[in-house]
Short mmCIF file of C-alpha atoms in Angstrom, two decimals:
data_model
loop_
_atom_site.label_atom_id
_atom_site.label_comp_id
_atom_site.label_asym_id
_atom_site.label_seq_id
_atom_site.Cartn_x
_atom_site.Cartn_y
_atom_site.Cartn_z
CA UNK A 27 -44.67 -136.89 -19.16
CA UNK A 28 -41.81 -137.33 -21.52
CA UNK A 29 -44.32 -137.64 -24.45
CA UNK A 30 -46.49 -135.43 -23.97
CA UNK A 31 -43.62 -132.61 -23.77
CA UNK A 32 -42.42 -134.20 -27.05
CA UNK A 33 -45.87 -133.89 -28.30
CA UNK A 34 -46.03 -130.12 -27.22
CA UNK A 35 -42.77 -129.45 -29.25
CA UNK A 36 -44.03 -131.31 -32.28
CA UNK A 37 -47.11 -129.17 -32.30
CA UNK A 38 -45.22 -125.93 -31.57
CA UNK A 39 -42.98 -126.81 -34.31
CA UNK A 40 -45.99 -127.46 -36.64
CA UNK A 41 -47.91 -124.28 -35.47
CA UNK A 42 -44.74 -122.15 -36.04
CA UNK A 43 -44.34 -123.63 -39.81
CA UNK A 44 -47.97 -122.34 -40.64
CA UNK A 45 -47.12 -118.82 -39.13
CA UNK A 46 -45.45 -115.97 -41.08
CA UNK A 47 -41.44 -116.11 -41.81
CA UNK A 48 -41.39 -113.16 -39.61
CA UNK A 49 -43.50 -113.00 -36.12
CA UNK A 50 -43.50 -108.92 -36.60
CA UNK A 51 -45.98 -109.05 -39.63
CA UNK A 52 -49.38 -108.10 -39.55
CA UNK A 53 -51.66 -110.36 -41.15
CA UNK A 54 -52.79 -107.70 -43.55
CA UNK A 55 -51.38 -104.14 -44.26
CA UNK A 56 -54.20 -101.47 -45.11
CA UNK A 57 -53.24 -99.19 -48.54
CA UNK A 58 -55.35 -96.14 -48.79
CA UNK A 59 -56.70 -95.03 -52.46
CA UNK A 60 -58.51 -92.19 -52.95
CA UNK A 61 -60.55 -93.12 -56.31
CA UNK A 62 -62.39 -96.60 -57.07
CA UNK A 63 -60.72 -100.07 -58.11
CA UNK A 64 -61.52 -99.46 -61.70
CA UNK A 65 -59.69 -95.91 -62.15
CA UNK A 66 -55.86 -96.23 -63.06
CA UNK A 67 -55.20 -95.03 -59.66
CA UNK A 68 -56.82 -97.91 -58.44
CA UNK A 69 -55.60 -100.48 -60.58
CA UNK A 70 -51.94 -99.20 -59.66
CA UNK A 71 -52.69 -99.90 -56.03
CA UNK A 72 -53.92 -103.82 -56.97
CA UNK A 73 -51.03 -104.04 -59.17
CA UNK A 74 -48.61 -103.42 -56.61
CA UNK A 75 -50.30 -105.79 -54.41
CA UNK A 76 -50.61 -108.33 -56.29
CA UNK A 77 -46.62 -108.25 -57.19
CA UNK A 78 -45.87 -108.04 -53.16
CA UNK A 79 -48.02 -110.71 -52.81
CA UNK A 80 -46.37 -112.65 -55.58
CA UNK A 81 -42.98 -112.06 -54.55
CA UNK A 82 -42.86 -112.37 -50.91
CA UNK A 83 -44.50 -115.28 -51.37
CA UNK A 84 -47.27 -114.45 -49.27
CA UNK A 85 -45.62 -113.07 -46.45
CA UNK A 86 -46.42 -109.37 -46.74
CA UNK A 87 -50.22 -109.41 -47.36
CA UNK A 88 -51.60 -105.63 -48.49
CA UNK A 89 -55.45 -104.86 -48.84
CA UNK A 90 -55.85 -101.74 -51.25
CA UNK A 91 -58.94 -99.45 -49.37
CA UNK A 92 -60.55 -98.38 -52.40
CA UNK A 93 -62.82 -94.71 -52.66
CA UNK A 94 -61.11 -93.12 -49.29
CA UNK A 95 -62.60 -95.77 -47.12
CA UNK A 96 -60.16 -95.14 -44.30
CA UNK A 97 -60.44 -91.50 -44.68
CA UNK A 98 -63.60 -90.71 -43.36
CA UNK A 99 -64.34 -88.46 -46.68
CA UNK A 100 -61.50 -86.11 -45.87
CA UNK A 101 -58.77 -87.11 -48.65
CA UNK A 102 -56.19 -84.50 -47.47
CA UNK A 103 -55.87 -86.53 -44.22
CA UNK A 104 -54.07 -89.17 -45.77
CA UNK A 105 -50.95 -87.97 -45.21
CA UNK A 106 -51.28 -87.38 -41.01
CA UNK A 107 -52.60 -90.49 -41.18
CA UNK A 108 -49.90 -92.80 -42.65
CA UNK A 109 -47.43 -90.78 -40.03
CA UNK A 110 -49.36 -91.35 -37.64
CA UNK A 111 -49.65 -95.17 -38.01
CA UNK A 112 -53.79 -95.20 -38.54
CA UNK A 113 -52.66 -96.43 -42.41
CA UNK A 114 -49.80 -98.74 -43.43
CA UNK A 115 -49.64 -97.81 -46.98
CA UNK A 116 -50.80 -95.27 -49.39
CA UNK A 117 -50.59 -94.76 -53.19
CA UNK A 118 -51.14 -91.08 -52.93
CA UNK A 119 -51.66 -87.87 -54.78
CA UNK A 120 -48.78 -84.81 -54.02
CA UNK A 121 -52.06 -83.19 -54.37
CA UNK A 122 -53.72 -84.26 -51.45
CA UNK A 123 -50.47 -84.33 -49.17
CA UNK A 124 -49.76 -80.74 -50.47
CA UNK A 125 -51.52 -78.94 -47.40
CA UNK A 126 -48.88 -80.45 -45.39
CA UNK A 127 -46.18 -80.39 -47.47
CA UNK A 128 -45.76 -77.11 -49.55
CA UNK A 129 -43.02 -78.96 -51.79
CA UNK A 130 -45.70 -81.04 -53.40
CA UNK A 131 -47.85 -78.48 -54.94
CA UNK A 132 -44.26 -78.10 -57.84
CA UNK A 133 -46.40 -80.34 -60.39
CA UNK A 134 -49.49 -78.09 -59.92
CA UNK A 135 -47.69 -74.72 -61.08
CA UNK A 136 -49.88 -74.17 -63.77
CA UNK A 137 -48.72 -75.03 -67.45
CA UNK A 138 -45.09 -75.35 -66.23
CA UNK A 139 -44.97 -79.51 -68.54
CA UNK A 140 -47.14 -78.17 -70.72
CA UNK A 141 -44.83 -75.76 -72.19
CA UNK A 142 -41.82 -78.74 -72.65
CA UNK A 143 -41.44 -80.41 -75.81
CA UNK A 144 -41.74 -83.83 -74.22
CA UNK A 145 -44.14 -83.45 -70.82
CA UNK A 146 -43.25 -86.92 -69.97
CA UNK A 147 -39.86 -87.04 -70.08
CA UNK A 148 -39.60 -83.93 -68.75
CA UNK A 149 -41.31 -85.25 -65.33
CA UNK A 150 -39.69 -88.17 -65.47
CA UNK A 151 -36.49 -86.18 -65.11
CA UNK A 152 -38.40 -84.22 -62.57
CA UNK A 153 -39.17 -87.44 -60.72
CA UNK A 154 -35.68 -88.96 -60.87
CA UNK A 155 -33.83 -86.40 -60.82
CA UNK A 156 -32.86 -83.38 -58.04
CA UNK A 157 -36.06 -82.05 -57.35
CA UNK A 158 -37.86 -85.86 -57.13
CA UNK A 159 -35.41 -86.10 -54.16
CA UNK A 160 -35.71 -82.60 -52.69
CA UNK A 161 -39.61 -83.57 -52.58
CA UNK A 162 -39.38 -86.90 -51.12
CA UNK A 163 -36.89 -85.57 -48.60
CA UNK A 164 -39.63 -83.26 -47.53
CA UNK A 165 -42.11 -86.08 -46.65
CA UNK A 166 -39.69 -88.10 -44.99
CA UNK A 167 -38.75 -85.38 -42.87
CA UNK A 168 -42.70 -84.59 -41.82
CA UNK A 169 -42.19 -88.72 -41.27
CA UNK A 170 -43.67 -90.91 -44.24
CA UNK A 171 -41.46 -93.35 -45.93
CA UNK A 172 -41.54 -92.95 -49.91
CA UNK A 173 -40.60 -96.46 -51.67
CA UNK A 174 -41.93 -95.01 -55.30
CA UNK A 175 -43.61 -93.01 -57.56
CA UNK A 176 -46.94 -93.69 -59.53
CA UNK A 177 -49.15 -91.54 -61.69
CA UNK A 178 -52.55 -90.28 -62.06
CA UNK A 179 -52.02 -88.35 -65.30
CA UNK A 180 -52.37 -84.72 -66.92
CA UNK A 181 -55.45 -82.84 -65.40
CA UNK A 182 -57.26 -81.87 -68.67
CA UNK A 183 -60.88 -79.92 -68.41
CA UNK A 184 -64.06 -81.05 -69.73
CA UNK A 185 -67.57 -79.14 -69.69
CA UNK A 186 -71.04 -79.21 -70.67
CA UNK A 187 -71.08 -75.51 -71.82
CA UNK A 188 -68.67 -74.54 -75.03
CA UNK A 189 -65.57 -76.00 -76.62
CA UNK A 190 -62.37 -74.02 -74.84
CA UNK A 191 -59.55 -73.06 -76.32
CA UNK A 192 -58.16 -69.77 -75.01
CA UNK A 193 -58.35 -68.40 -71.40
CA UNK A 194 -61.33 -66.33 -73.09
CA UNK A 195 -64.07 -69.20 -73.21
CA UNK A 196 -62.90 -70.08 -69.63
CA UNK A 197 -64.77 -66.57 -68.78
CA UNK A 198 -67.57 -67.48 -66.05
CA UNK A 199 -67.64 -71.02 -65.88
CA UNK A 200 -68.17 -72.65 -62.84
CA UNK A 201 -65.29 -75.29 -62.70
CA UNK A 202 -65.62 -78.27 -60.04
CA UNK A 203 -61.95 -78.04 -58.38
CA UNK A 204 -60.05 -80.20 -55.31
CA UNK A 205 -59.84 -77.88 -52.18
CA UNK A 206 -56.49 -76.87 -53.33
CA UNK A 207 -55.54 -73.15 -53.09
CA UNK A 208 -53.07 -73.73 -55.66
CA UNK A 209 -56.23 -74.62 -58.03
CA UNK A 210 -58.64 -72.05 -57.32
CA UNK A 211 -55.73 -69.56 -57.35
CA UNK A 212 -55.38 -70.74 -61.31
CA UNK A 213 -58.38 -70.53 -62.11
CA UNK A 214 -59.51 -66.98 -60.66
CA UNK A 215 -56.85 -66.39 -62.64
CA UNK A 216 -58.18 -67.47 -65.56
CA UNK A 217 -61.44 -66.04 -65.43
CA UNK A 218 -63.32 -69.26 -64.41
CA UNK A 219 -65.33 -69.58 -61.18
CA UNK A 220 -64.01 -72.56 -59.58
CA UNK A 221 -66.22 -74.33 -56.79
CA UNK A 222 -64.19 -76.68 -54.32
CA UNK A 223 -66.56 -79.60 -54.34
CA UNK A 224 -65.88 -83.52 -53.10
CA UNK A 225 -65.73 -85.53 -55.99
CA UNK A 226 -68.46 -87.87 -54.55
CA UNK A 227 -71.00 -84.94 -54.82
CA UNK A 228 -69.43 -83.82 -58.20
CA UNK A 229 -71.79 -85.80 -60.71
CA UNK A 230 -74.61 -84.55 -58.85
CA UNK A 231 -73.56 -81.28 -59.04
CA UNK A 232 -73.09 -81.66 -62.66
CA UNK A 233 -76.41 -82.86 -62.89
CA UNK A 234 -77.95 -80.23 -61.52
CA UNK A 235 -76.29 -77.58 -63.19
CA UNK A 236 -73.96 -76.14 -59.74
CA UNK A 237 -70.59 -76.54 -61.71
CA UNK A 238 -70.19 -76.45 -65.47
CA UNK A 239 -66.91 -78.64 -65.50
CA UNK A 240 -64.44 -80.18 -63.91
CA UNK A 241 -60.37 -81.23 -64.85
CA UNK A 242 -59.21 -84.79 -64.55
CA UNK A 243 -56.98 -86.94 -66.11
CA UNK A 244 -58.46 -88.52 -69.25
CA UNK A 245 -57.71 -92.55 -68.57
CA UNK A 246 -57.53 -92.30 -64.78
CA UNK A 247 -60.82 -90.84 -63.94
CA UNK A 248 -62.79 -89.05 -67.09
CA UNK A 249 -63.22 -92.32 -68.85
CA UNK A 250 -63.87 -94.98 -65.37
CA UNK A 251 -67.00 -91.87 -64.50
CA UNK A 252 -68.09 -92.01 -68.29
CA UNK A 253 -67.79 -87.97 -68.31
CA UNK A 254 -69.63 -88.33 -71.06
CA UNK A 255 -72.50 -88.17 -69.84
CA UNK A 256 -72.25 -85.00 -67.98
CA UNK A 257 -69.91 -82.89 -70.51
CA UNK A 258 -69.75 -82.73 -74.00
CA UNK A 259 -66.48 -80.65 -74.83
CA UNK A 260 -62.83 -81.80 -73.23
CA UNK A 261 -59.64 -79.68 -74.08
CA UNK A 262 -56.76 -81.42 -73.95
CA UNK A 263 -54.10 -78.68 -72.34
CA UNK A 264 -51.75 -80.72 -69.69
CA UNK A 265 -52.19 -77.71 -67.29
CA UNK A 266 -50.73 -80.06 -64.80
CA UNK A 267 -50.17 -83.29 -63.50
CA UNK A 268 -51.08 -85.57 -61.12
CA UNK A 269 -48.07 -87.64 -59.53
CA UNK A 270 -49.08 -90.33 -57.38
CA UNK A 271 -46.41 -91.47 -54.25
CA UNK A 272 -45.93 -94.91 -52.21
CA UNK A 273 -45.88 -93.89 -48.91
CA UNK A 274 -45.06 -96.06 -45.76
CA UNK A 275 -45.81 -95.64 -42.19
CA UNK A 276 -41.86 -95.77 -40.88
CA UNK A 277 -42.82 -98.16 -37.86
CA UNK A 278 -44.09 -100.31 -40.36
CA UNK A 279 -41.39 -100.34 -43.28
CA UNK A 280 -39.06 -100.60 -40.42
CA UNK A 281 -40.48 -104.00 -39.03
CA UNK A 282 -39.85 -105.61 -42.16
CA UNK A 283 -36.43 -107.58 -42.50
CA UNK A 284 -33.75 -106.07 -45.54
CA UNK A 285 -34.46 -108.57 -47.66
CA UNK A 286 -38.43 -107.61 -47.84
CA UNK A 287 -37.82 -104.23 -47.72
CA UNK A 288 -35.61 -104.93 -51.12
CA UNK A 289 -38.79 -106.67 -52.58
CA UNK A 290 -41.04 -104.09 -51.70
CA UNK A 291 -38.52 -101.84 -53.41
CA UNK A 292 -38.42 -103.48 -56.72
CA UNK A 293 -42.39 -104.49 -56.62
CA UNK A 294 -43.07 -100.67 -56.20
CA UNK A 295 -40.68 -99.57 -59.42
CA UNK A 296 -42.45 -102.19 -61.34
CA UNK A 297 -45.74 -100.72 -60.22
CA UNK A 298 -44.36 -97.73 -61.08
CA UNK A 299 -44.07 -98.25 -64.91
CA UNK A 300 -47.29 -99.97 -64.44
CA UNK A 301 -49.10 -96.92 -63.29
CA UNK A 302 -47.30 -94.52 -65.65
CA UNK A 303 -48.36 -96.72 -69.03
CA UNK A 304 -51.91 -96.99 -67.87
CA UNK A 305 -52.05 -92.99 -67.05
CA UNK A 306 -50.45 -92.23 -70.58
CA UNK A 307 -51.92 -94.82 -73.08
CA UNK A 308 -52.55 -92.70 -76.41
CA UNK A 309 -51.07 -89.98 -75.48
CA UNK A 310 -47.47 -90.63 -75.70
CA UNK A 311 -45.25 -91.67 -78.32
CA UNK A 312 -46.85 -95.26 -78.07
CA UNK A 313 -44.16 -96.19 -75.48
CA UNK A 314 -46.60 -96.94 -72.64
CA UNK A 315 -48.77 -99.17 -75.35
CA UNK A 316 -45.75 -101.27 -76.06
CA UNK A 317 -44.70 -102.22 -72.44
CA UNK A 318 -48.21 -103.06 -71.43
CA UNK A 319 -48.35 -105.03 -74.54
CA UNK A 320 -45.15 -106.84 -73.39
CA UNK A 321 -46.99 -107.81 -70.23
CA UNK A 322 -50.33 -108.58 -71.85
CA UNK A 323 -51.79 -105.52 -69.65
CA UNK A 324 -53.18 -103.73 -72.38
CA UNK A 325 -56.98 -101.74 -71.09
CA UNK A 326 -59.82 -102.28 -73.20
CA UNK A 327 -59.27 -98.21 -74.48
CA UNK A 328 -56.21 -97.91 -75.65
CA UNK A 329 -57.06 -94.66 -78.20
CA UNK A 330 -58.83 -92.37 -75.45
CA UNK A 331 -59.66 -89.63 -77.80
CA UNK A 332 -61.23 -91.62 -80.33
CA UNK A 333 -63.05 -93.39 -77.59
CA UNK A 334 -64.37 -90.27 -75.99
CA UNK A 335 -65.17 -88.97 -79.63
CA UNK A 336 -67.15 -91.91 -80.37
CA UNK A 337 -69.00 -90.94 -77.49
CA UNK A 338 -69.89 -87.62 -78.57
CA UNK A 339 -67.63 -85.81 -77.27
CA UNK A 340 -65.51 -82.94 -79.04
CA UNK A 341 -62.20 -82.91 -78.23
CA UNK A 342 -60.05 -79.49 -78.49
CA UNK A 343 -56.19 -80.22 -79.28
CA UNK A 344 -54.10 -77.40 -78.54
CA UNK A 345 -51.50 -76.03 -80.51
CA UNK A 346 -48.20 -74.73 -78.73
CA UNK A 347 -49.38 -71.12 -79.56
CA UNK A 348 -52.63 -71.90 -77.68
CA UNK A 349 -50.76 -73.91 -74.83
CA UNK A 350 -48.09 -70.92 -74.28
CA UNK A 351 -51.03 -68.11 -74.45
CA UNK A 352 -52.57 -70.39 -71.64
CA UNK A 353 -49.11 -70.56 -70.00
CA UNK A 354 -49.02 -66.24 -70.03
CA UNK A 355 -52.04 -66.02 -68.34
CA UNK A 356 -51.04 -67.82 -65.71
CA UNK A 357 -47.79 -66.01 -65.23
CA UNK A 358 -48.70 -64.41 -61.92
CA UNK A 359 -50.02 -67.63 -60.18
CA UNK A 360 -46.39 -69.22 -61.02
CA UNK A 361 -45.20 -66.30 -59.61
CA UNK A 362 -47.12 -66.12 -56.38
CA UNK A 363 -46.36 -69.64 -55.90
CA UNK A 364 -42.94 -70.15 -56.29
CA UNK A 365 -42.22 -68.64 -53.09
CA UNK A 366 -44.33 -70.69 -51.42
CA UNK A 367 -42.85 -74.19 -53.08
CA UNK A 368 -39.72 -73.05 -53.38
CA UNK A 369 -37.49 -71.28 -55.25
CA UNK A 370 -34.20 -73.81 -54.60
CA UNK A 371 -36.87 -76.75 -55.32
CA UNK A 372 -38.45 -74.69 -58.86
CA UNK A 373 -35.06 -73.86 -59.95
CA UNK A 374 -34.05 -77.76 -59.30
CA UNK A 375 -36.93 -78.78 -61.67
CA UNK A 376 -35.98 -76.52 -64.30
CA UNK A 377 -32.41 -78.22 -64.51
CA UNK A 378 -33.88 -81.66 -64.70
CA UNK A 379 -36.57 -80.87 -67.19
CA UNK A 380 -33.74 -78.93 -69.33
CA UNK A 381 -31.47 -81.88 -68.98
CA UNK A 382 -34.36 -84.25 -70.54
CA UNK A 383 -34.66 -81.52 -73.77
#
């Protein structure tokens, strides 16, 4: 009897080794993205993974959920989702968490970066700044943990129709939008005809003539969907941008001991600058080229212009006089919005962007 029960506890004690350093861990965590592996959105997600992974040592295992597997189609039910404990993680758009939280739709006012000398910095001051914390403290209180920020990139337009570059040649054209208000408000405004479609029926729908266009960041999306071969004409105007958020079910970040919850901390920063440099490669002051250099992460395109160019497609840069005449005639969507975001949380971004001039 005596050694079998020693046997038992040498086996317990050999089971228990092979187990995780903390019983309370799942085996895997799920982390919803909304685009494919290959987008920059995507390659965030794996990024941050991969570094968890890394760190922890294999203790904290998370599976990125490419194309909105867990979301049944409907993106903007990420966010109930994650709060309600159906998904661990997400690297998500404000965008899509806007309909629940009004904060988030601040980086959608309309040619608000567009008109700052520096876009980047100024939403990096955004980001880090009064406002960045005003917005997370809005999730948190609707009950999602935020652990970081990521980024999508600058929603530019392309079409198949005419080069544009005044509100003018927007005049008419059907423009493939997300379901938004915030974006079909804009572009009423502008004179276009915007047409909320689900981006896995878009290309189809550019096929077949239904929309004319669409606006998506440059390296996150128009160059993983070769937009090429839909449009022929992409204007490069910043009219907003596309902030991406790590979001935690609180149950989960909870069940994870202080020292884990620092790694996941510093793994999601790191991710963080990851995401940004991929979103703004050749279009910044050749910052973002430099650090992924440093990590020998540089993408295959690393001039997106040229490489869309070489592709046949015309690219319209604006000037500042082109931007701001943009930026005028959107004046009353800014204004109609502001309320609705706002105005303690507008007025908050305006002193960090200022304070990054």
């Amino acid at each position: 009897m005596k050694k079998a029960f020693h046997l038992a506890i040498a086996l317990l004690v050999l089971v228990s080794s092979a187990l995780p350093a903390f019983a309370g861990y799942k085996q895997e965590y799920k982390l919803s993205v909304v685009p494919g592996a290959t987008s920059g959105w995507g390659l965030s997600a794996t990024y941050f993974a991969d570094l968890v992974a890394k760190k922890t040592d294999g203790r904290i295992v998370i599976k990125p959920y490419f194309a909105s597997q867990l979301l049944a189609g409907k993106q903007t039910s990420e966010f109930l989702m994650v709060r309600n404990g159906a998904i661990d993680f997400a690297l998500a758009s404000t965008i899509n968490w806007s309909p629940q939280i009004k904060e988030l739709n601040l980086p959608a006012l309309p040619f608000m970066l567009a008109m700052e000398p520096d876009r980047y910095k100024a939403l990096d001051a955004i980001e880090a700044g009064k406002a960045g914390k005003m917005m997370i403290d809005a999730i948190e209180k609707k009950g999602v943990k935020i652990i970081g920020w990521g980024e999508n990139g600058f929603r530019e337009l392309t079409n198949s129709k005419r080069p544009v570059a005044t509100p003018a040649d927007l005049k008419d054209l059907k423009i493939r939008v997300v379901g938004s208000p915030i974006f079909i408000d804009a572009f009423k405004e502008l004179g276009a005809n915007p047409v909320n479609m689900n981006w896995a029926e878009a290309t189809t729908g550019f096929q077949q003539g239904v929309v004319d266009g669409q606006e998506n960041p440059v390296n996150g999306i128009c160059i993983p969907v070769k937009i090429w071969n839909y449009h022929k004409f992409l204007t490069n105007w910043h009219y907003l941008i596309d902030p991406l958020l790590m979001g935690v079910n609180p149950k989960v970040w909870a069940s994870f001991t202080p020292e884990d919850q620092k790694i996941l901390l510093e793994c999601a920063a790191e991710a963080e600058r990851y995401s940004k440099a991929i979103a703004r490669i050749g279009m910044d002051n050749g910052e973002s080229l430099a650090y992924l250099k440093s990590i020998n992460m540089v993408p295959e395109i690393a001039d997106p212009f040229a490489f869309l160019e070489s592709n046949g497609m015309t690219v319209i840069q604006l000037t500042p006089e082109q931007t701001k005449a943009f930026h005028d005639a959107t004046a009353a969507v800014r204004e109609r919005w502001i309320p609705q975001i706002g105005e303690d949380l507008v007025k908050a971004a305006e002193a960090d962007m200022a304070s990054a001039r």
